[in-house]
Amino acid sequence: MFYDALTHFLRALFVVLAPASFLLLAAVQLPGQELKEFDSDYLQSPSGGPELNKAEQEIVRLTNEFRRQHGLEELKPEKRLDKAAGYFAAYMARTDKYGHEADGNRPADRMSLYDYDHCIAAENIAYQMKSTGFSTDELAKGFFDGWKNSPPHRENLLDPDVKEVGVAIGHAPGSDRYYAVQDFGRPKSASTHFQISNRTADTLHYKLKTVGRGKPSEESIELPPKTTMFHTRCRPTTIDWGWTEKDDGVKVGDKQEFVVTKTADGYKVTR
């Protein structure tokens, strides 16, 4: 029995890894992280069907058009993300298994296993089928519209902090399903690095607050006297110095150094 394509969109899980977990995953291969068989034949366009490569390109175009409409920078296609997406789209098409962990890996695992050194990872997946078939543009638009109209997937499309994207579509001849994978990433090379130097004789306390999507994080830091603390963050961050409201919410920039000294009037921060 056949159904309309949109009826077959299953809600995919929204996946964004927190920076701390993320750095661990990028550095260490955890148990269970293993690529399964990759048969690229499942990424080939079916005879008389839509051209999958062109549909993938159209999804990228629609995504960047959508981002421009919301004042966001375009995403750059990234070959390693393409490979990770291609592997997973082919796996789902070959097995007709669906879900972000269908192959036993998480999205960030697959990106790491394809040598994408990520700071942020997110993924959209979906599948479609229709008894009358699809044109190339119709297939691409069906996937994109399904994601755009689903709040968690829309958040991935409009994440202001991701910079790169990889897209792949696989076709399952047996079920005639089309599986799409859209992987989003921000490389570690685009992390924000900054340092805070305590030039006083006091132990200082401050908080780092992550700004942006996902669950906001807040980290309390204790900085001993005459010590410098180095920080790396994936998303925009602000500093709450704690000892004064005037400097609360200080935005952090890459390669910034904050130097704390003490005067007769209290603590002073220079950059």
mmCIF file of N, CA, C and O in Angstrom, residues 106-143:
data_model
loop_
_atom_site.group_PDB
_atom_site.id
_atom_site.type_symbol
_atom_site.label_atom_id
_atom_site.label_comp_id
_atom_site.label_asym_id
_atom_site.label_seq_id
_atom_site.Cartn_x
_atom_site.Cartn_y
_atom_site.Cartn_z
ATOM 1 N N ARG A 106 26.179 7.661 16.611
ATOM 2 C CA ARG A 106 25.502 8.952 16.673
ATOM 3 C C ARG A 106 26.007 9.827 15.530
ATOM 4 O O ARG A 106 27.064 9.553 14.949
ATOM 5 N N PRO A 107 25.262 10.884 15.185
ATOM 6 C CA PRO A 107 25.708 11.751 14.084
ATOM 7 C C PRO A 107 27.133 12.255 14.261
ATOM 8 O O PRO A 107 27.926 12.232 13.312
ATOM 9 N N ALA A 108 27.482 12.706 15.462
ATOM 10 C CA ALA A 108 28.835 13.214 15.692
ATOM 11 C C ALA A 108 29.879 12.118 15.530
ATOM 12 O O ALA A 108 31.005 12.379 15.098
ATOM 13 N N ASP A 109 29.502 10.854 15.896
ATOM 14 C CA ASP A 109 30.422 9.731 15.694
ATOM 15 C C ASP A 109 30.770 9.588 14.216
ATOM 16 O O ASP A 109 31.936 9.413 13.848
ATOM 17 N N ARG A 110 29.740 9.615 13.376
ATOM 18 C CA ARG A 110 29.974 9.428 11.932
ATOM 19 C C ARG A 110 30.838 10.544 11.372
ATOM 20 O O ARG A 110 31.716 10.307 10.535
ATOM 21 N N MET A 111 30.595 11.766 11.819
ATOM 22 C CA MET A 111 31.425 12.878 11.350
ATOM 23 C C MET A 111 32.878 12.673 11.761
ATOM 24 O O MET A 111 33.798 12.887 10.962
ATOM 25 N N SER A 112 33.085 12.247 13.005
ATOM 26 C CA SER A 112 34.447 12.005 13.477
ATOM 27 C C SER A 112 35.111 10.881 12.693
ATOM 28 O O SER A 112 36.286 10.963 12.338
ATOM 29 N N LEU A 113 34.357 9.812 12.436
ATOM 30 C CA LEU A 113 34.907 8.670 11.720
ATOM 31 C C LEU A 113 35.243 9.009 10.274
ATOM 32 O O LEU A 113 36.037 8.308 9.636
ATOM 33 N N TYR A 114 34.665 10.089 9.756
ATOM 34 C CA TYR A 114 35.035 10.594 8.431
ATOM 35 C C TYR A 114 35.958 11.804 8.538
ATOM 36 O O TYR A 114 36.045 12.632 7.631
ATOM 37 N N ASP A 115 36.640 11.902 9.685
ATOM 38 C CA ASP A 115 37.726 12.876 9.892
ATOM 39 C C ASP A 115 37.257 14.322 9.887
ATOM 40 O O ASP A 115 38.040 15.227 9.570
ATOM 41 N N TYR A 116 35.993 14.553 10.241
ATOM 42 C CA TYR A 116 35.543 15.933 10.400
ATOM 43 C C TYR A 116 35.719 16.314 11.862
ATOM 44 O O TYR A 116 35.016 15.807 12.740
ATOM 45 N N ASP A 117 36.678 17.184 12.142
ATOM 46 C CA ASP A 117 37.020 17.592 13.504
ATOM 47 C C ASP A 117 36.059 18.693 13.934
ATOM 48 O O ASP A 117 36.298 19.873 13.718
ATOM 49 N N HIS A 118 34.974 18.305 14.560
ATOM 50 C CA HIS A 118 33.866 19.221 14.781
ATOM 51 C C HIS A 118 33.866 19.850 16.166
ATOM 52 O O HIS A 118 34.345 19.271 17.132
ATOM 53 N N CYS A 119 33.271 21.018 16.196
ATOM 54 C CA CYS A 119 33.010 21.726 17.439
ATOM 55 C C CYS A 119 31.505 21.686 17.726
ATOM 56 O O CYS A 119 31.088 21.609 18.875
ATOM 57 N N ILE A 120 30.700 21.737 16.680
ATOM 58 C CA ILE A 120 29.247 21.589 16.763
ATOM 59 C C ILE A 120 28.825 20.591 15.683
ATOM 60 O O ILE A 120 29.340 20.632 14.562
ATOM 61 N N ALA A 121 27.917 19.703 16.029
ATOM 62 C CA ALA A 121 27.370 18.761 15.055
ATOM 63 C C ALA A 121 25.855 18.706 15.200
ATOM 64 O O ALA A 121 25.333 18.721 16.317
ATOM 65 N N ALA A 122 25.150 18.667 14.081
ATOM 66 C CA ALA A 122 23.698 18.522 14.084
ATOM 67 C C ALA A 122 23.299 17.769 12.822
ATOM 68 O O ALA A 122 24.041 17.766 11.837
ATOM 69 N N GLU A 123 22.141 17.149 12.851
ATOM 70 C CA GLU A 123 21.731 16.327 11.714
ATOM 71 C C GLU A 123 20.223 16.349 11.521
ATOM 72 O O GLU A 123 19.460 16.285 12.483
ATOM 73 N N ASN A 124 19.792 16.439 10.265
ATOM 74 C CA ASN A 124 18.406 16.223 9.877
ATOM 75 C C ASN A 124 18.338 14.968 9.018
ATOM 76 O O ASN A 124 19.188 14.764 8.151
ATOM 77 N N ILE A 125 17.327 14.136 9.254
ATOM 78 C CA ILE A 125 17.085 12.996 8.378
ATOM 79 C C ILE A 125 15.594 12.915 8.073
ATOM 80 O O ILE A 125 14.763 13.461 8.815
ATOM 81 N N ALA A 126 15.249 12.244 6.990
ATOM 82 C CA ALA A 126 13.849 12.030 6.621
ATOM 83 C C ALA A 126 13.798 11.000 5.504
ATOM 84 O O ALA A 126 14.818 10.710 4.882
ATOM 85 N N TYR A 127 12.615 10.426 5.270
ATOM 86 C CA TYR A 127 12.452 9.607 4.076
ATOM 87 C C TYR A 127 11.111 9.908 3.426
ATOM 88 O O TYR A 127 10.180 10.381 4.075
ATOM 89 N N GLN A 128 11.024 9.662 2.139
ATOM 90 C CA GLN A 128 9.819 9.882 1.358
ATOM 91 C C GLN A 128 9.595 8.703 0.416
ATOM 92 O O GLN A 128 10.551 8.060 -0.030
ATOM 93 N N MET A 129 8.335 8.472 0.076
ATOM 94 C CA MET A 129 7.993 7.557 -1.001
ATOM 95 C C MET A 129 6.654 8.000 -1.588
ATOM 96 O O MET A 129 5.839 8.611 -0.898
ATOM 97 N N LYS A 130 6.463 7.730 -2.862
ATOM 98 C CA LYS A 130 5.205 8.080 -3.523
ATOM 99 C C LYS A 130 5.014 7.163 -4.717
ATOM 100 O O LYS A 130 5.934 6.951 -5.505
ATOM 101 N N SER A 131 3.807 6.609 -4.869
ATOM 102 C CA SER A 131 3.560 5.613 -5.899
ATOM 103 C C SER A 131 3.773 6.149 -7.302
ATOM 104 O O SER A 131 4.173 5.409 -8.202
ATOM 105 N N THR A 132 3.545 7.434 -7.495
ATOM 106 C CA THR A 132 3.705 8.024 -8.833
ATOM 107 C C THR A 132 5.108 8.541 -9.091
ATOM 108 O O THR A 132 5.407 9.028 -10.183
ATOM 109 N N GLY A 133 5.981 8.441 -8.107
ATOM 110 C CA GLY A 133 7.361 8.879 -8.275
ATOM 111 C C GLY A 133 7.542 10.366 -8.061
ATOM 112 O O GLY A 133 6.580 11.112 -7.834
ATOM 113 N N PHE A 134 8.803 10.812 -8.152
ATOM 114 C CA PHE A 134 9.166 12.201 -7.905
ATOM 115 C C PHE A 134 9.952 12.770 -9.080
ATOM 116 O O PHE A 134 10.750 12.055 -9.698
ATOM 117 N N SER A 135 9.775 14.054 -9.306
ATOM 118 C CA SER A 135 10.744 14.770 -10.132
ATOM 119 C C SER A 135 11.906 15.148 -9.221
ATOM 120 O O SER A 135 11.803 15.080 -7.993
ATOM 121 N N THR A 136 13.017 15.589 -9.806
ATOM 122 C CA THR A 136 14.192 15.957 -9.000
ATOM 123 C C THR A 136 13.863 17.096 -8.046
ATOM 124 O O THR A 136 14.152 17.025 -6.839
ATOM 125 N N ASP A 137 13.255 18.155 -8.571
ATOM 126 C CA ASP A 137 12.933 19.312 -7.730
ATOM 127 C C ASP A 137 11.891 18.968 -6.674
ATOM 128 O O ASP A 137 11.944 19.462 -5.540
ATOM 129 N N GLU A 138 10.937 18.126 -7.046
ATOM 130 C CA GLU A 138 9.886 17.743 -6.100
ATOM 131 C C GLU A 138 10.466 16.963 -4.929
ATOM 132 O O GLU A 138 10.071 17.168 -3.771
ATOM 133 N N LEU A 139 11.411 16.082 -5.213
ATOM 134 C CA LEU A 139 12.044 15.309 -4.147
ATOM 135 C C LEU A 139 12.796 16.221 -3.189
ATOM 136 O O LEU A 139 12.648 16.128 -1.963
ATOM 137 N N ALA A 140 13.593 17.133 -3.755
ATOM 138 C CA ALA A 140 14.371 18.056 -2.919
ATOM 139 C C ALA A 140 13.455 18.948 -2.087
ATOM 140 O O ALA A 140 13.670 19.127 -0.882
ATOM 141 N N LYS A 141 12.429 19.478 -2.711
ATOM 142 C CA LYS A 141 11.525 20.392 -2.007
ATOM 143 C C LYS A 141 10.740 19.653 -0.925
ATOM 144 O O LYS A 141 10.473 20.206 0.149
ATOM 145 N N GLY A 142 10.391 18.390 -1.186
ATOM 146 C CA GLY A 142 9.674 17.622 -0.175
ATOM 147 C C GLY A 142 10.497 17.446 1.086
ATOM 148 O O GLY A 142 10.005 17.627 2.204
ATOM 149 N N PHE A 143 11.781 17.103 0.918
ATOM 150 C CA PHE A 143 12.647 16.966 2.084
ATOM 151 C C PHE A 143 12.818 18.303 2.790
ATOM 152 O O PHE A 143 12.661 18.401 4.017
#
